[in-house]
PDB file of C-alpha atoms in Angstrom:
ATOM      1  CA  UNK A1278     -11.815 -14.002  18.456  1.00 69.00           C
ATOM      2  CA  UNK A1279     -13.820 -15.662  15.726  1.00 69.00           C
ATOM      3  CA  UNK A1280     -17.026 -13.760  16.440  1.00 75.00           C
ATOM      4  CA  UNK A1281     -18.409 -10.546  17.865  1.00 77.00           C
ATOM      5  CA  UNK A1282     -19.448 -10.104  21.471  1.00 83.00           C
ATOM      6  CA  UNK A1283     -16.384 -11.787  22.949  1.00 87.00           C
ATOM      7  CA  UNK A1284     -14.893  -8.695  24.576  1.00 90.00           C
ATOM      8  CA  UNK A1285     -12.295  -7.311  22.153  1.00 92.00           C
ATOM      9  CA  UNK A1286     -13.733  -3.810  22.248  1.00 94.00           C
ATOM     10  CA  UNK A1287     -14.178  -3.898  26.020  1.00 94.00           C
ATOM     11  CA  UNK A1288     -10.500  -4.787  26.426  1.00 95.00           C
ATOM     12  CA  UNK A1289      -9.340  -2.207  23.860  1.00 96.00           C
ATOM     13  CA  UNK A1290     -11.400   0.662  25.318  1.00 96.00           C
ATOM     14  CA  UNK A1291     -10.432  -0.258  28.885  1.00 95.00           C
ATOM     15  CA  UNK A1292      -6.735  -0.275  27.979  1.00 95.00           C
ATOM     16  CA  UNK A1293      -7.096   3.119  26.306  1.00 95.00           C
ATOM     17  CA  UNK A1294      -8.889   4.605  29.330  1.00 92.00           C
ATOM     18  CA  UNK A1295      -6.314   3.238  31.778  1.00 93.00           C
ATOM     19  CA  UNK A1296      -3.338   4.404  29.702  1.00 91.00           C
ATOM     20  CA  UNK A1297      -4.915   7.845  29.429  1.00 76.00           C
ATOM     21  CA  UNK A1298      -3.135  10.909  28.105  1.00 80.00           C
ATOM     22  CA  UNK A1299      -1.874  10.768  24.547  1.00 87.00           C
ATOM     23  CA  UNK A1300      -3.146   7.299  23.657  1.00 95.00           C
ATOM     24  CA  UNK A1301      -4.837   6.656  20.328  1.00 96.00           C
ATOM     25  CA  UNK A1302      -7.614   4.100  19.923  1.00 97.00           C
ATOM     26  CA  UNK A1303      -8.123   2.997  16.319  1.00 98.00           C
ATOM     27  CA  UNK A1304     -11.391   1.174  15.664  1.00 97.00           C
ATOM     28  CA  UNK A1305     -10.445  -1.034  12.709  1.00 97.00           C
ATOM     29  CA  UNK A1306     -13.655  -3.091  12.876  1.00 95.00           C
ATOM     30  CA  UNK A1307     -15.024  -0.894  10.091  1.00 96.00           C
ATOM     31  CA  UNK A1308     -18.039  -3.119   9.384  1.00 95.00           C
ATOM     32  CA  UNK A1309     -19.265  -2.844  13.001  1.00 93.00           C
ATOM     33  CA  UNK A1310     -17.405   0.021  14.705  1.00 95.00           C
ATOM     34  CA  UNK A1311     -18.528   0.471  18.295  1.00 93.00           C
ATOM     35  CA  UNK A1312     -15.681   1.958  20.339  1.00 95.00           C
ATOM     36  CA  UNK A1313     -17.558   5.268  20.182  1.00 94.00           C
ATOM     37  CA  UNK A1314     -20.365   3.762  22.266  1.00 93.00           C
ATOM     38  CA  UNK A1315     -17.999   3.621  25.245  1.00 93.00           C
ATOM     39  CA  UNK A1316     -16.217   6.957  24.780  1.00 91.00           C
ATOM     40  CA  UNK A1317     -17.941  10.336  24.854  1.00 84.00           C
ATOM     41  CA  UNK A1318     -16.054  12.123  22.093  1.00 89.00           C
ATOM     42  CA  UNK A1319     -16.181  15.351  20.107  1.00 94.00           C
ATOM     43  CA  UNK A1320     -15.783  15.057  16.335  1.00 95.00           C
ATOM     44  CA  UNK A1321     -12.566  16.732  15.194  1.00 94.00           C
ATOM     45  CA  UNK A1322     -12.436  15.688  11.535  1.00 95.00           C
ATOM     46  CA  UNK A1323     -14.045  13.403   8.981  1.00 97.00           C
ATOM     47  CA  UNK A1324     -12.541  12.075   5.773  1.00 97.00           C
ATOM     48  CA  UNK A1325     -14.345  10.281   2.953  1.00 98.00           C
ATOM     49  CA  UNK A1326     -12.394   7.226   1.758  1.00 97.00           C
ATOM     50  CA  UNK A1327     -12.463   6.215  -1.899  1.00 95.00           C
ATOM     51  CA  UNK A1328     -10.888   3.592  -4.128  1.00 94.00           C
ATOM     52  CA  UNK A1329     -10.014   4.212  -7.784  1.00 94.00           C
ATOM     53  CA  UNK A1330     -12.117   2.294 -10.332  1.00 95.00           C
ATOM     54  CA  UNK A1331     -11.711   2.287 -14.116  1.00 96.00           C
ATOM     55  CA  UNK A1332     -13.890   4.300 -16.471  1.00 95.00           C
ATOM     56  CA  UNK A1333     -13.899   3.340 -20.154  1.00 95.00           C
ATOM     57  CA  UNK A1334     -13.404   5.865 -22.965  1.00 95.00           C
ATOM     58  CA  UNK A1335     -15.479   4.027 -25.566  1.00 92.00           C
ATOM     59  CA  UNK A1336     -14.140   6.185 -28.406  1.00 93.00           C
ATOM     60  CA  UNK A1337     -10.524   5.248 -27.666  1.00 95.00           C
ATOM     61  CA  UNK A1338     -11.255   1.598 -26.779  1.00 94.00           C
ATOM     62  CA  UNK A1339     -10.833  -1.009 -29.536  1.00 93.00           C
ATOM     63  CA  UNK A1340     -12.229  -3.903 -27.465  1.00 92.00           C
ATOM     64  CA  UNK A1341      -8.946  -5.832 -27.351  1.00 93.00           C
ATOM     65  CA  UNK A1342      -9.823  -7.349 -23.954  1.00 93.00           C
ATOM     66  CA  UNK A1343      -6.383  -6.932 -22.335  1.00 95.00           C
ATOM     67  CA  UNK A1344      -7.952  -5.232 -19.309  1.00 95.00           C
ATOM     68  CA  UNK A1345     -10.373  -8.095 -18.699  1.00 94.00           C
ATOM     69  CA  UNK A1346      -7.653 -10.722 -19.077  1.00 94.00           C
ATOM     70  CA  UNK A1347      -5.531  -8.885 -16.517  1.00 95.00           C
ATOM     71  CA  UNK A1348      -8.204  -8.459 -13.830  1.00 95.00           C
ATOM     72  CA  UNK A1349      -8.186 -11.471 -11.510  1.00 93.00           C
ATOM     73  CA  UNK A1350     -11.248 -10.112  -9.672  1.00 93.00           C
ATOM     74  CA  UNK A1351     -13.401 -10.105 -12.858  1.00 93.00           C
ATOM     75  CA  UNK A1352     -14.255  -6.458 -12.245  1.00 95.00           C
ATOM     76  CA  UNK A1353     -13.836  -5.636 -15.921  1.00 95.00           C
ATOM     77  CA  UNK A1354     -15.048  -7.866 -18.747  1.00 93.00           C
ATOM     78  CA  UNK A1355     -14.636  -7.341 -22.484  1.00 87.00           C
ATOM     79  CA  UNK A1356     -16.813  -9.310 -24.910  1.00 86.00           C
ATOM     80  CA  UNK A1357     -17.248  -7.985 -28.452  1.00 84.00           C
ATOM     81  CA  UNK A1358     -16.696  -4.309 -27.825  1.00 85.00           C
ATOM     82  CA  UNK A1359     -15.869  -1.923 -24.995  1.00 90.00           C
ATOM     83  CA  UNK A1360     -15.499  -3.620 -21.616  1.00 93.00           C
ATOM     84  CA  UNK A1361     -18.094  -3.599 -18.864  1.00 94.00           C
ATOM     85  CA  UNK A1362     -16.883  -2.401 -15.455  1.00 95.00           C
ATOM     86  CA  UNK A1363     -18.300  -3.816 -12.218  1.00 94.00           C
ATOM     87  CA  UNK A1364     -17.182  -1.187  -9.652  1.00 92.00           C
ATOM     88  CA  UNK A1365     -18.245  -3.243  -6.630  1.00 90.00           C
ATOM     89  CA  UNK A1366     -15.755  -5.982  -7.626  1.00 91.00           C
ATOM     90  CA  UNK A1367     -12.860  -3.616  -8.367  1.00 92.00           C
ATOM     91  CA  UNK A1368      -9.993  -3.615  -5.853  1.00 90.00           C
ATOM     92  CA  UNK A1369      -8.498  -0.398  -7.243  1.00 90.00           C
ATOM     93  CA  UNK A1370      -5.115  -1.882  -8.175  1.00 91.00           C
ATOM     94  CA  UNK A1371      -4.862   0.108 -11.428  1.00 93.00           C
ATOM     95  CA  UNK A1372      -3.502  -2.856 -13.388  1.00 95.00           C
ATOM     96  CA  UNK A1373      -6.150  -2.677 -16.115  1.00 95.00           C
ATOM     97  CA  UNK A1374      -5.178   0.919 -16.829  1.00 94.00           C
ATOM     98  CA  UNK A1375      -1.502   0.012 -17.111  1.00 95.00           C
ATOM     99  CA  UNK A1376      -2.082  -2.853 -19.563  1.00 96.00           C
ATOM    100  CA  UNK A1377      -4.496  -0.972 -21.854  1.00 95.00           C
ATOM    101  CA  UNK A1378      -2.541  -0.423 -25.105  1.00 95.00           C
ATOM    102  CA  UNK A1379      -4.820   2.435 -26.236  1.00 94.00           C
ATOM    103  CA  UNK A1380      -5.000   4.398 -22.980  1.00 95.00           C
ATOM    104  CA  UNK A1381      -8.776   3.999 -23.018  1.00 95.00           C
ATOM    105  CA  UNK A1382      -9.189   3.554 -19.281  1.00 96.00           C
ATOM    106  CA  UNK A1383      -9.088   6.266 -16.635  1.00 95.00           C
ATOM    107  CA  UNK A1384      -9.553   6.119 -12.866  1.00 94.00           C
ATOM    108  CA  UNK A1385     -12.504   7.635 -11.052  1.00 95.00           C
ATOM    109  CA  UNK A1386     -12.946   7.595  -7.270  1.00 96.00           C
ATOM    110  CA  UNK A1387     -15.648   5.409  -5.723  1.00 95.00           C
ATOM    111  CA  UNK A1388     -16.607   6.061  -2.116  1.00 96.00           C
ATOM    112  CA  UNK A1389     -16.373   3.076   0.256  1.00 96.00           C
ATOM    113  CA  UNK A1390     -16.645   4.707   3.672  1.00 97.00           C
ATOM    114  CA  UNK A1391     -15.542   7.400   6.090  1.00 98.00           C
ATOM    115  CA  UNK A1392     -12.894   7.847   8.776  1.00 98.00           C
ATOM    116  CA  UNK A1393     -13.728  10.070  11.747  1.00 97.00           C
ATOM    117  CA  UNK A1394     -11.350  11.382  14.410  1.00 97.00           C
ATOM    118  CA  UNK A1395     -12.830  12.197  17.821  1.00 96.00           C
ATOM    119  CA  UNK A1396     -11.361  13.767  20.934  1.00 94.00           C
ATOM    120  CA  UNK A1397     -12.566  11.711  23.910  1.00 92.00           C
ATOM    121  CA  UNK A1398     -10.829  13.343  26.846  1.00 90.00           C
ATOM    122  CA  UNK A1399      -7.266  12.034  27.000  1.00 91.00           C
ATOM    123  CA  UNK A1400      -7.990   9.451  24.263  1.00 94.00           C
ATOM    124  CA  UNK A1401      -8.011  10.180  20.525  1.00 95.00           C
ATOM    125  CA  UNK A1402     -10.476   7.844  18.820  1.00 96.00           C
ATOM    126  CA  UNK A1403     -10.124   7.094  15.111  1.00 97.00           C
ATOM    127  CA  UNK A1404     -13.078   5.191  13.679  1.00 97.00           C
ATOM    128  CA  UNK A1405     -13.636   3.773  10.202  1.00 97.00           C
ATOM    129  CA  UNK A1406     -17.159   3.092   8.996  1.00 97.00           C
ATOM    130  CA  UNK A1407     -17.820   1.125   5.805  1.00 97.00           C
ATOM    131  CA  UNK A1408     -20.666   2.389   3.611  1.00 96.00           C
ATOM    132  CA  UNK A1409     -23.711   0.150   3.263  1.00 94.00           C
ATOM    133  CA  UNK A1410     -23.228  -2.032   0.199  1.00 90.00           C
ATOM    134  CA  UNK A1411     -19.466  -1.512   0.015  1.00 90.00           C
ATOM    135  CA  UNK A1412     -17.338  -4.637   0.290  1.00 86.00           C
ATOM    136  CA  UNK A1413     -13.715  -3.444   0.263  1.00 89.00           C
ATOM    137  CA  UNK A1414     -12.648  -3.460   3.897  1.00 94.00           C
ATOM    138  CA  UNK A1415      -8.793  -3.453   3.754  1.00 93.00           C
ATOM    139  CA  UNK A1416      -8.482  -0.020   2.062  1.00 94.00           C
ATOM    140  CA  UNK A1417     -10.682   1.494   4.770  1.00 96.00           C
ATOM    141  CA  UNK A1418      -8.640  -0.185   7.527  1.00 97.00           C
ATOM    142  CA  UNK A1419      -5.493   1.274   5.912  1.00 96.00           C
ATOM    143  CA  UNK A1420      -7.145   4.706   5.940  1.00 97.00           C
ATOM    144  CA  UNK A1421      -7.866   4.349   9.677  1.00 97.00           C
ATOM    145  CA  UNK A1422      -4.257   3.330  10.349  1.00 97.00           C
ATOM    146  CA  UNK A1423      -2.981   6.261   8.267  1.00 96.00           C
ATOM    147  CA  UNK A1424      -4.339   8.605  10.971  1.00 95.00           C
ATOM    148  CA  UNK A1425      -2.031   7.075  13.559  1.00 92.00           C
ATOM    149  CA  UNK A1426       0.560   9.479  14.942  1.00 86.00           C
ATOM    150  CA  UNK A1427       3.823   7.532  14.925  1.00 80.00           C
ATOM    151  CA  UNK A1428       5.149   8.986  18.180  1.00 83.00           C
ATOM    152  CA  UNK A1429       2.074   8.061  20.250  1.00 88.00           C
ATOM    153  CA  UNK A1430       0.924   4.779  21.737  1.00 94.00           C
ATOM    154  CA  UNK A1431      -1.864   3.264  19.644  1.00 96.00           C
ATOM    155  CA  UNK A1432      -4.324   0.486  20.416  1.00 97.00           C
ATOM    156  CA  UNK A1433      -5.974  -1.069  17.373  1.00 97.00           C
ATOM    157  CA  UNK A1434      -9.360  -2.718  17.941  1.00 96.00           C
ATOM    158  CA  UNK A1435      -9.522  -5.471  15.298  1.00 94.00           C
ATOM    159  CA  UNK A1436     -12.544  -7.176  13.776  1.00 92.00           C
ATOM    160  CA  UNK A1437     -13.210 -10.830  14.641  1.00 90.00           C
ATOM    161  CA  UNK A1438     -11.861 -13.826  12.757  1.00 86.00           C
ATOM    162  CA  UNK A1439      -8.935 -14.207  10.345  1.00 87.00           C
ATOM    163  CA  UNK A1440     -10.196 -12.141   7.416  1.00 89.00           C
ATOM    164  CA  UNK A1441      -8.237  -9.722   5.225  1.00 90.00           C
ATOM    165  CA  UNK A1442      -9.391  -6.912   7.545  1.00 92.00           C
ATOM    166  CA  UNK A1443      -7.800  -8.655  10.538  1.00 94.00           C
ATOM    167  CA  UNK A1444      -4.532  -9.201   8.660  1.00 94.00           C
ATOM    168  CA  UNK A1445      -4.503  -5.550   7.582  1.00 96.00           C
ATOM    169  CA  UNK A1446      -5.145  -4.432  11.164  1.00 96.00           C
ATOM    170  CA  UNK A1447      -2.315  -6.584  12.552  1.00 96.00           C
ATOM    171  CA  UNK A1448       0.210  -5.633   9.883  1.00 94.00           C
ATOM    172  CA  UNK A1449       2.881  -3.436  11.476  1.00 93.00           C
ATOM    173  CA  UNK A1450       1.750  -4.002  15.081  1.00 95.00           C
ATOM    174  CA  UNK A1451       4.289  -4.439  17.874  1.00 95.00           C
ATOM    175  CA  UNK A1452       2.233  -7.047  19.744  1.00 96.00           C
ATOM    176  CA  UNK A1453      -1.155  -8.761  19.703  1.00 96.00           C
ATOM    177  CA  UNK A1454      -3.558  -9.325  22.602  1.00 95.00           C
ATOM    178  CA  UNK A1455      -5.925 -12.191  21.796  1.00 94.00           C
ATOM    179  CA  UNK A1456      -9.363 -12.101  23.421  1.00 92.00           C
ATOM    180  CA  UNK A1457     -11.539 -15.205  23.537  1.00 90.00           C
ATOM    181  CA  UNK A1458     -14.331 -16.843  25.478  1.00 88.00           C
ATOM    182  CA  UNK A1459     -13.996 -19.941  27.710  1.00 88.00           C
ATOM    183  CA  UNK A1460     -15.715 -22.437  25.394  1.00 89.00           C
ATOM    184  CA  UNK A1461     -14.516 -25.134  22.974  1.00 91.00           C
ATOM    185  CA  UNK A1462     -15.443 -22.847  20.079  1.00 89.00           C
ATOM    186  CA  UNK A1463     -13.500 -20.021  21.709  1.00 88.00           C
ATOM    187  CA  UNK A1464     -10.442 -22.230  22.083  1.00 90.00           C
ATOM    188  CA  UNK A1465     -10.662 -23.212  18.411  1.00 91.00           C
ATOM    189  CA  UNK A1466     -10.880 -19.539  17.356  1.00 89.00           C
ATOM    190  CA  UNK A1467      -7.994 -18.697  19.693  1.00 91.00           C
ATOM    191  CA  UNK A1468      -5.774 -21.361  18.107  1.00 93.00           C
ATOM    192  CA  UNK A1469      -6.541 -19.982  14.632  1.00 92.00           C
ATOM    193  CA  UNK A1470      -5.854 -16.387  15.702  1.00 91.00           C
ATOM    194  CA  UNK A1471      -2.599 -17.471  17.328  1.00 93.00           C
ATOM    195  CA  UNK A1472      -1.572 -19.130  14.070  1.00 94.00           C
ATOM    196  CA  UNK A1473      -2.175 -15.839  12.212  1.00 93.00           C
ATOM    197  CA  UNK A1474      -0.140 -13.852  14.740  1.00 94.00           C
ATOM    198  CA  UNK A1475       2.727 -16.337  14.477  1.00 95.00           C
ATOM    199  CA  UNK A1476       2.577 -16.261  10.686  1.00 95.00           C
ATOM    200  CA  UNK A1477       2.967 -12.473  10.858  1.00 95.00           C
ATOM    201  CA  UNK A1478       5.810 -12.815  13.388  1.00 96.00           C
ATOM    202  CA  UNK A1479       3.945 -10.922  16.102  1.00 97.00           C
ATOM    203  CA  UNK A1480       4.315 -11.684  19.822  1.00 96.00           C
TER     204      UNK A1480
END
């Protein structure tokens, strides 16, 4: 759906409870995870999720600006001297480090959130939670999906809309269940979500 409160989580949790033993429920709505509210679970593990961001060695840097010209997200800018790094804009692609002719950039991890795995009776719940102030959602969704056991049935509870987080959640799925509300706005959101699923080749 295009907004919260439509019933995606209710459907996802209900499916997981009905399917029972061995099912995994992955809460990929990392900005507003709430599957845990409906499942009484015991924390099994927690993993901090980071993305690599560049750090400048000002002694080695000659201020050539190659790193800034490469970065399409404007996370690193060079003007008359060593570049300035804006970690909150960095997508962690590592391109700036590869193009630096002097080897003056090195990666350091920047925390963006946490993934927790809970045992909730017959259901294993995997929940991602984005840190306050962090903006990079897709890497955290990938971290949630990395906890999926390939031989077990998994239900992925996606965020609303057609954002990068939704695309990342749907990538690699076998099928999509679209949840909407019976209003003109709901129908509009449904048509857009259906277009995304078709674009990804998902039934």
